[in-house]
Every structure is written in C-alpha cells, then in structure tokens.
C-alpha cells in the first residue's frame, strides 16, 4: 500500500515541477508580450507624429507654391526685383522643406523615418501575437497538468507538457522569426 502512495507522491512532484517550469515560461512570455506591445504602441505614435509633420510640411509648401504662382501671374509692379527675390527665396524654402538631410526634417526624410517606425511597429506587433499565443499555451498547459494531479489521468500531464513545448516554440518564433507566418 505504501508503494502506491510513494508512486503517486513521486508523480505529483514531477507534475509540480512541470507546472513550475510552465509558470516560469508563462512569466517570460508575458514579459516579452508586454514589452513588444509597448514597443508597438511607441512606434505607432512615432509614425503618426512623423506623418503629421510630413503633412504640415506639405501644406505649408502648397501654400507657398500657390503664393509664388499668384505673385508670378500678377502684373509687374513697381519693384520687379523685389518680386524676383521673393520668388527665389520661396523656391529655396520649398526645396528645403522637400528635402533637408542636415536636420532630417524634409518631407523625404520624414517619410523615410515614418516608414521605418511603421516597420518597427509591425515587427513588434508580430512578436506580440506570437508571445501571446505562447503564453496561452503555457496557461492551458498549467491547467491540464493541475487537472492530472486531481484526476490521475497521465495523458493530461503529457498534453500539458506538449503545450509547454508549443509555447516555447511560439516564443522562439516571436523572438527570432516573427514574420515567418502570420497569425492575425
């Protein structure tokens, strides 16, 4: 009779160890998911801000272009040199607003930065989805392993362990190849 009790106790220790390992990976998965989610939100805000700045530059440039065209169409006034000088100045300003590599604030540079932020956002979101699925696998694995302690059905522990392996695989995909396949 004591032999059977020792076997159950030994089995429960193994299940407790499995649950502990699954809980450890669950904590890791949740931490990675939260970090990826935060990165995605930050990159999305950055991209939105850059596109807003890009639009502001576009609007300002359009206003200046319209003013230049209007000034060029007006009949010559008393100071044609002043008009020519103003048109040249506006032309330089519009060119600078279109591309300003020194400051990175030209429309071309802003568009490139915004697109880079969007790529970062998309990468972080892809990672986040894989981490969340990995975390879900660990949670279900913990529930199944816990149910094995109560029911004694060994298949539940094996299923919990298999879900743990699947969870680790999802974390690895999220970390190393988040665009390998799309989940959402």
Short mmCIF file of C-alpha atoms in Angstrom, two decimals:
data_model
loop_
_atom_site.label_atom_id
_atom_site.label_comp_id
_atom_site.label_asym_id
_atom_site.label_seq_id
_atom_site.Cartn_x
_atom_site.Cartn_y
_atom_site.Cartn_z
CA UNK A 1 0.00 0.00 0.00
CA UNK A 2 2.85 2.40 0.80
CA UNK A 3 4.42 1.63 -2.58
CA UNK A 4 1.38 3.00 -4.38
CA UNK A 5 1.33 6.09 -2.19
CA UNK A 6 5.04 6.76 -2.92
CA UNK A 7 4.45 6.42 -6.66
CA UNK A 8 1.61 8.96 -6.51
CA UNK A 9 3.73 11.31 -4.41
CA UNK A 10 6.65 10.99 -6.86
CA UNK A 11 4.30 11.57 -9.78
CA UNK A 12 2.85 14.65 -8.09
CA UNK A 13 6.35 16.04 -7.58
CA UNK A 14 7.04 15.63 -11.28
CA UNK A 15 3.76 17.35 -12.12
CA UNK A 16 4.57 20.15 -9.67
CA UNK A 17 7.93 20.57 -11.37
CA UNK A 18 6.21 20.64 -14.79
CA UNK A 19 3.77 23.28 -13.51
CA UNK A 20 6.66 25.33 -12.13
CA UNK A 21 8.52 25.21 -15.43
CA UNK A 22 5.36 26.14 -17.34
CA UNK A 23 4.76 29.03 -14.92
CA UNK A 24 8.33 30.23 -15.42
CA UNK A 25 7.90 30.26 -19.20
CA UNK A 26 4.48 31.89 -18.79
CA UNK A 27 6.10 34.74 -16.86
CA UNK A 28 8.77 35.06 -19.57
CA UNK A 29 6.15 35.03 -22.34
CA UNK A 30 4.01 37.65 -20.61
CA UNK A 31 7.05 39.89 -20.07
CA UNK A 32 8.07 39.59 -23.72
CA UNK A 33 4.48 40.25 -24.84
CA UNK A 34 4.16 43.37 -22.69
CA UNK A 35 7.49 44.69 -23.96
CA UNK A 36 6.53 44.04 -27.60
CA UNK A 37 3.14 45.69 -27.05
CA UNK A 38 4.79 48.77 -25.53
CA UNK A 39 7.27 48.95 -28.42
CA UNK A 40 4.44 48.67 -30.95
CA UNK A 41 2.47 51.46 -29.30
CA UNK A 42 5.52 53.72 -29.11
CA UNK A 43 6.43 53.10 -32.75
CA UNK A 44 2.83 53.73 -33.81
CA UNK A 45 2.80 57.09 -32.01
CA UNK A 46 6.16 57.96 -33.55
CA UNK A 47 4.92 57.09 -37.06
CA UNK A 48 1.75 59.13 -36.53
CA UNK A 49 3.72 62.15 -35.33
CA UNK A 50 6.12 61.93 -38.27
CA UNK A 51 3.28 61.64 -40.78
CA UNK A 52 1.57 64.65 -39.16
CA UNK A 53 4.79 66.67 -39.50
CA UNK A 54 5.08 65.45 -43.11
CA UNK A 55 1.53 66.65 -43.79
CA UNK A 56 2.23 70.02 -42.16
CA UNK A 57 5.28 70.45 -44.38
CA UNK A 58 3.21 69.50 -47.42
CA UNK A 59 0.50 72.02 -46.56
CA UNK A 60 3.00 74.81 -45.91
CA UNK A 61 4.79 74.03 -49.18
CA UNK A 62 1.50 74.04 -51.09
CA UNK A 63 0.57 77.42 -49.61
CA UNK A 64 3.96 78.85 -50.59
CA UNK A 65 3.73 77.34 -54.08
CA UNK A 66 0.29 78.88 -54.56
CA UNK A 67 1.54 82.26 -53.35
CA UNK A 68 4.52 82.03 -55.74
CA UNK A 69 2.29 81.19 -58.67
CA UNK A 70 -0.06 84.05 -57.80
CA UNK A 71 2.82 86.50 -57.47
CA UNK A 72 4.28 85.36 -60.80
CA UNK A 73 0.92 85.87 -62.53
CA UNK A 74 0.33 89.34 -61.13
CA UNK A 75 1.16 92.20 -63.47
CA UNK A 76 4.63 93.60 -62.84
CA UNK A 77 4.58 96.13 -60.04
CA UNK A 78 6.87 98.95 -59.05
CA UNK A 79 9.60 96.62 -57.77
CA UNK A 80 10.10 93.60 -60.10
CA UNK A 81 13.49 92.85 -58.47
CA UNK A 82 11.80 92.53 -55.07
CA UNK A 83 9.25 90.13 -56.56
CA UNK A 84 12.01 88.08 -58.22
CA UNK A 85 13.95 87.99 -54.95
CA UNK A 86 10.84 86.84 -53.03
CA UNK A 87 10.12 84.11 -55.58
CA UNK A 88 13.71 82.83 -55.33
CA UNK A 89 13.53 82.83 -51.53
CA UNK A 90 10.26 80.91 -51.54
CA UNK A 91 11.68 78.46 -54.08
CA UNK A 92 14.66 77.75 -51.78
CA UNK A 93 12.33 77.32 -48.80
CA UNK A 94 10.13 74.86 -50.71
CA UNK A 95 13.20 72.88 -51.81
CA UNK A 96 14.43 72.78 -48.20
CA UNK A 97 11.04 71.60 -46.97
CA UNK A 98 11.06 68.87 -49.60
CA UNK A 99 14.48 67.53 -48.60
CA UNK A 100 16.61 68.64 -45.68
CA UNK A 101 19.21 65.94 -44.96
CA UNK A 102 21.10 68.09 -42.43
CA UNK A 103 18.18 68.18 -39.99
CA UNK A 104 16.18 65.22 -41.25
CA UNK A 105 13.09 67.40 -41.35
CA UNK A 106 12.41 67.50 -45.09
CA UNK A 107 9.40 65.67 -46.44
CA UNK A 108 11.57 62.92 -47.96
CA UNK A 109 13.41 62.35 -44.68
CA UNK A 110 10.20 62.49 -42.63
CA UNK A 111 8.54 59.94 -44.90
CA UNK A 112 11.52 57.59 -44.56
CA UNK A 113 11.51 57.94 -40.76
CA UNK A 114 7.74 57.35 -40.61
CA UNK A 115 8.03 54.23 -42.76
CA UNK A 116 10.85 52.92 -40.52
CA UNK A 117 8.66 53.49 -37.45
CA UNK A 118 5.84 51.59 -39.18
CA UNK A 119 8.20 48.67 -39.87
CA UNK A 120 9.24 48.65 -36.20
CA UNK A 121 5.58 48.75 -35.16
CA UNK A 122 4.67 45.85 -37.44
CA UNK A 123 7.60 43.78 -36.18
CA UNK A 124 6.64 44.42 -32.56
CA UNK A 125 3.01 43.51 -33.25
CA UNK A 126 4.05 40.27 -34.95
CA UNK A 127 6.19 39.40 -31.93
CA UNK A 128 3.40 40.35 -29.55
CA UNK A 129 0.93 37.96 -31.21
CA UNK A 130 3.38 35.04 -31.05
CA UNK A 131 4.21 35.77 -27.41
CA UNK A 132 0.53 35.94 -26.51
CA UNK A 133 -0.15 32.57 -28.15
CA UNK A 134 2.86 31.10 -26.35
CA UNK A 135 1.54 32.45 -23.05
CA UNK A 136 -1.89 30.96 -23.74
CA UNK A 137 -0.28 27.57 -24.41
CA UNK A 138 1.56 27.77 -21.07
CA UNK A 139 -1.63 28.71 -19.22
CA UNK A 140 -3.59 25.83 -20.72
CA UNK A 141 -0.65 23.51 -20.04
CA UNK A 142 -0.68 24.53 -16.37
CA UNK A 143 -4.42 23.86 -16.15
CA UNK A 144 -4.05 20.43 -17.76
CA UNK A 145 -1.09 19.45 -15.57
CA UNK A 146 -3.01 20.60 -12.49
CA UNK A 147 -6.01 18.53 -13.57
CA UNK A 148 -3.76 15.47 -13.81
CA UNK A 149 -2.97 15.77 -10.09
CA UNK A 150 -6.70 15.63 -9.29
CA UNK A 151 -7.80 13.02 -11.83
CA UNK A 152 -4.69 10.88 -12.12
CA UNK A 153 -5.08 10.82 -15.91
CA UNK A 154 -1.49 10.81 -17.15
CA UNK A 155 -2.47 12.00 -20.64
CA UNK A 156 -3.34 15.40 -19.14
CA UNK A 157 0.24 15.86 -17.95
CA UNK A 158 1.57 14.83 -21.36
CA UNK A 159 -0.81 17.26 -23.06
CA UNK A 160 0.30 20.00 -20.64
CA UNK A 161 3.95 19.25 -21.41
CA UNK A 162 3.25 19.25 -25.16
CA UNK A 163 1.54 22.64 -24.85
CA UNK A 164 4.60 23.86 -22.96
CA UNK A 165 6.81 22.78 -25.86
CA UNK A 166 4.43 24.51 -28.30
CA UNK A 167 4.57 27.63 -26.12
CA UNK A 168 8.36 27.64 -26.18
CA UNK A 169 8.22 27.26 -29.97
CA UNK A 170 5.88 30.27 -30.21
CA UNK A 171 8.22 32.37 -28.04
CA UNK A 172 11.15 31.35 -30.24
CA UNK A 173 9.26 32.24 -33.43
CA UNK A 174 8.30 35.60 -31.91
CA UNK A 175 11.87 36.29 -30.90
CA UNK A 176 13.76 35.06 -33.96
CA UNK A 177 11.33 34.93 -36.90
CA UNK A 178 8.20 36.92 -36.10
CA UNK A 179 7.27 37.26 -39.78
CA UNK A 180 7.72 33.53 -40.52
CA UNK A 181 3.95 33.15 -40.51
CA UNK A 182 1.09 35.49 -39.73
CA UNK A 183 -1.43 34.59 -37.10
CA UNK A 184 -3.75 37.59 -37.16
#
